[in-house]
Short mmCIF file of C-alpha atoms in Angstrom, two decimals:
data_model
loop_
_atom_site.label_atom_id
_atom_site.label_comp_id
_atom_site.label_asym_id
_atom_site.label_seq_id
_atom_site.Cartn_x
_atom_site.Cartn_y
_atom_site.Cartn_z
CA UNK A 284 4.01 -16.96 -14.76
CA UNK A 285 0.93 -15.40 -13.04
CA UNK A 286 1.67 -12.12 -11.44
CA UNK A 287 -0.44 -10.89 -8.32
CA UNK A 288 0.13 -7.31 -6.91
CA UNK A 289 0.23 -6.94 -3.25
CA UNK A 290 0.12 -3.51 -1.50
CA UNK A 291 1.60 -2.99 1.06
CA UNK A 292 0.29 -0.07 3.95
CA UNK A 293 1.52 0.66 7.42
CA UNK A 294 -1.95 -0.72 8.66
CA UNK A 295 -4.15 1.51 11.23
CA UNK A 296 -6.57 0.81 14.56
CA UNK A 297 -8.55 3.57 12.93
CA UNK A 298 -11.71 2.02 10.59
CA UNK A 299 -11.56 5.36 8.50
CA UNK A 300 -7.93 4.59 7.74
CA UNK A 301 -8.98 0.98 7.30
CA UNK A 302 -11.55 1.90 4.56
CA UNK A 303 -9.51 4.17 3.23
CA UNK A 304 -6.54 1.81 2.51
CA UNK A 305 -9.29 -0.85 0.90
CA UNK A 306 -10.33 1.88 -1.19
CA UNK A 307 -6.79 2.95 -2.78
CA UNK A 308 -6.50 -0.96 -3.01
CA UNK A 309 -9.45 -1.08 -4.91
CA UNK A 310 -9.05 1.81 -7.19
CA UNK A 311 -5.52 0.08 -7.96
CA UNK A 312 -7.19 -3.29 -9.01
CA UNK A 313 -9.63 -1.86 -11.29
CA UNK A 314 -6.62 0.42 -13.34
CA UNK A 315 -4.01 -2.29 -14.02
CA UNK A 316 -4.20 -6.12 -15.37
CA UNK A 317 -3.21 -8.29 -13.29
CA UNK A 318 -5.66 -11.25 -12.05
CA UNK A 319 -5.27 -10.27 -8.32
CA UNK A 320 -4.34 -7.54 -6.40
CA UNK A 321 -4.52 -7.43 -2.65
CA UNK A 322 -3.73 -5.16 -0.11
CA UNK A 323 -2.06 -6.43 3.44
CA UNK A 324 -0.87 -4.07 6.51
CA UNK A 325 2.22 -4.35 8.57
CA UNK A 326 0.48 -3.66 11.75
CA UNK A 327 -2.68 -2.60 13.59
CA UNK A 328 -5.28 -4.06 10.22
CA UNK A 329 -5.49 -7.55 8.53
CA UNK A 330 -4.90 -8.98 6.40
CA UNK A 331 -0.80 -8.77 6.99
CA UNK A 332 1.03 -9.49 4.41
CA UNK A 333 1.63 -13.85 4.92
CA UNK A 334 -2.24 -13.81 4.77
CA UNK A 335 -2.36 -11.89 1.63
CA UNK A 336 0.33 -13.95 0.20
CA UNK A 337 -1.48 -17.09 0.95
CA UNK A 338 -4.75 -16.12 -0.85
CA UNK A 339 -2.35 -15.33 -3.53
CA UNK A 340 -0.98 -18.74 -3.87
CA UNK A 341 -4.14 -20.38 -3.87
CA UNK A 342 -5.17 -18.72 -6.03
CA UNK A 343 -2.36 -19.56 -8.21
CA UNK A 344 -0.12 -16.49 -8.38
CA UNK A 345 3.44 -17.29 -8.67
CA UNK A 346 4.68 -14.23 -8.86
CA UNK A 347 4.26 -11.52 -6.20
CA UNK A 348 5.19 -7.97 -6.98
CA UNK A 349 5.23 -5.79 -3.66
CA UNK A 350 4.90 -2.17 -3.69
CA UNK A 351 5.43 -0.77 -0.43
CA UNK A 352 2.21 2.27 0.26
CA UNK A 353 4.93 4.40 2.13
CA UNK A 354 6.29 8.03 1.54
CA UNK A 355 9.54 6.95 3.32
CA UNK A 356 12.39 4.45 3.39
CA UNK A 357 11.38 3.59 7.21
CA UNK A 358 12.54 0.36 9.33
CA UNK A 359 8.93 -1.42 7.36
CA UNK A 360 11.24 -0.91 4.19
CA UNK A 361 14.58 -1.63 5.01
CA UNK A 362 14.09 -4.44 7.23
CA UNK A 363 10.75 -5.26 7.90
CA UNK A 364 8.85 -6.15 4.73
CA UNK A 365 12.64 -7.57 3.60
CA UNK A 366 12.56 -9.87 6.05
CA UNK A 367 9.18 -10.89 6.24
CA UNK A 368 10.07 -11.80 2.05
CA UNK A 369 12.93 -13.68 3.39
CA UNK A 370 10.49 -16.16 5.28
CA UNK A 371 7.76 -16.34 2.88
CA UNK A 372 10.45 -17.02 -0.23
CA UNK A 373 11.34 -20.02 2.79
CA UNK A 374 7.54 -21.37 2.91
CA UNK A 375 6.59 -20.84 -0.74
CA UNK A 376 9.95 -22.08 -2.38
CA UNK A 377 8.44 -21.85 -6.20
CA UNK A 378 6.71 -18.44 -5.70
CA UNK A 379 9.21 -15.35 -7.00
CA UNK A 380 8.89 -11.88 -4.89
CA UNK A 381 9.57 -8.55 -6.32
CA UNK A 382 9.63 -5.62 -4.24
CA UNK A 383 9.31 -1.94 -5.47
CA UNK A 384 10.03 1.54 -3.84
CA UNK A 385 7.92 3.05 -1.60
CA UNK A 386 5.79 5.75 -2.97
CA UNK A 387 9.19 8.37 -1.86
CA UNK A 388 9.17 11.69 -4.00
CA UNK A 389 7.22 11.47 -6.74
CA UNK A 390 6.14 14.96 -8.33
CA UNK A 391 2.53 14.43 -8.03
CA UNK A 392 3.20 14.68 -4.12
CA UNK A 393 4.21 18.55 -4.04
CA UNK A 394 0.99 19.21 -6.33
CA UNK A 395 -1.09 17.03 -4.10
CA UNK A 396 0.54 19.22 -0.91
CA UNK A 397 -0.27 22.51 -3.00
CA UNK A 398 -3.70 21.33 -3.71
CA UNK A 399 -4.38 20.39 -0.01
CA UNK A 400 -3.57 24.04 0.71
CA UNK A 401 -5.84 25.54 -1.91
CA UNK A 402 -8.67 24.05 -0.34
CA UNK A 403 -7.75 24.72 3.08
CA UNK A 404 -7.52 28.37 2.10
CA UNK A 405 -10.77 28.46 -0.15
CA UNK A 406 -12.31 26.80 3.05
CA UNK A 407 -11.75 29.63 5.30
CA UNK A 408 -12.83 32.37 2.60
CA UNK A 409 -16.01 31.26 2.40
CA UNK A 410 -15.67 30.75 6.86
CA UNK A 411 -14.84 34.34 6.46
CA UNK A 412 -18.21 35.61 4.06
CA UNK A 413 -20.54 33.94 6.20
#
């Protein structure tokens, strides 16, 4: 079997978003093995995710892993990416979908959080000297 990683984001009207989603896409693809990895949005961006899929296919991927590019277990998880499987597993009967967690908890969030804050408050000491 040839496995294809799609990512999955919430999608954005914003270009800066946009760009910023193609580059965590990016920086994915070039740190694991697979012979395709694309990224697809639920709303607002293409591609969405039967788009991605489809480049997948022809491309020869047979099997899709999903992981969702979420920090919750939202309606996208639950029902919307689940369903949108559903149909896709309907139009590409020989093609096996595997869907992963959401980014949720993971510990490198609360560091990420602390970091943010670190900055922010180095920021406004050097607002402060000048």
């Amino acid at each position: 079997m040839e496995k294809g990683l799609l990512i999955v984001g919430h999608g954005s009207r914003s270009l800066e978003a946009q760009s910023t989603f193609e580059r965590v896409v990016n920086t994915v693809r070039q740190k694991v093995s697979y012979p395709i990895v694309e990224g697809a949005s639920m709303e607002f961006s293409q591609p969405n995710i039967p788009a991605s899929v489809k480049k997948m296919v022809e491309c020869g991927i047979d099997e899709i892993l999903i992981i969702p590019y979420f920090l919750y277990e939202g309606i996208h998880i639950k029902e919307d990416i689940p369903r949108i499987i559903r149909e896709l597993s309907d139009i590409y009967k020989n093609i096996t979908f595997k869907m992963g967690q959401p980014i949720g908890l993971d510990p490198l969030l609360p560091e990420l959080i602390v970091k943010r804050v670190s900055e922010m408050e180095e920021r406004k000491s050097i607002e402060k000297r000048k």
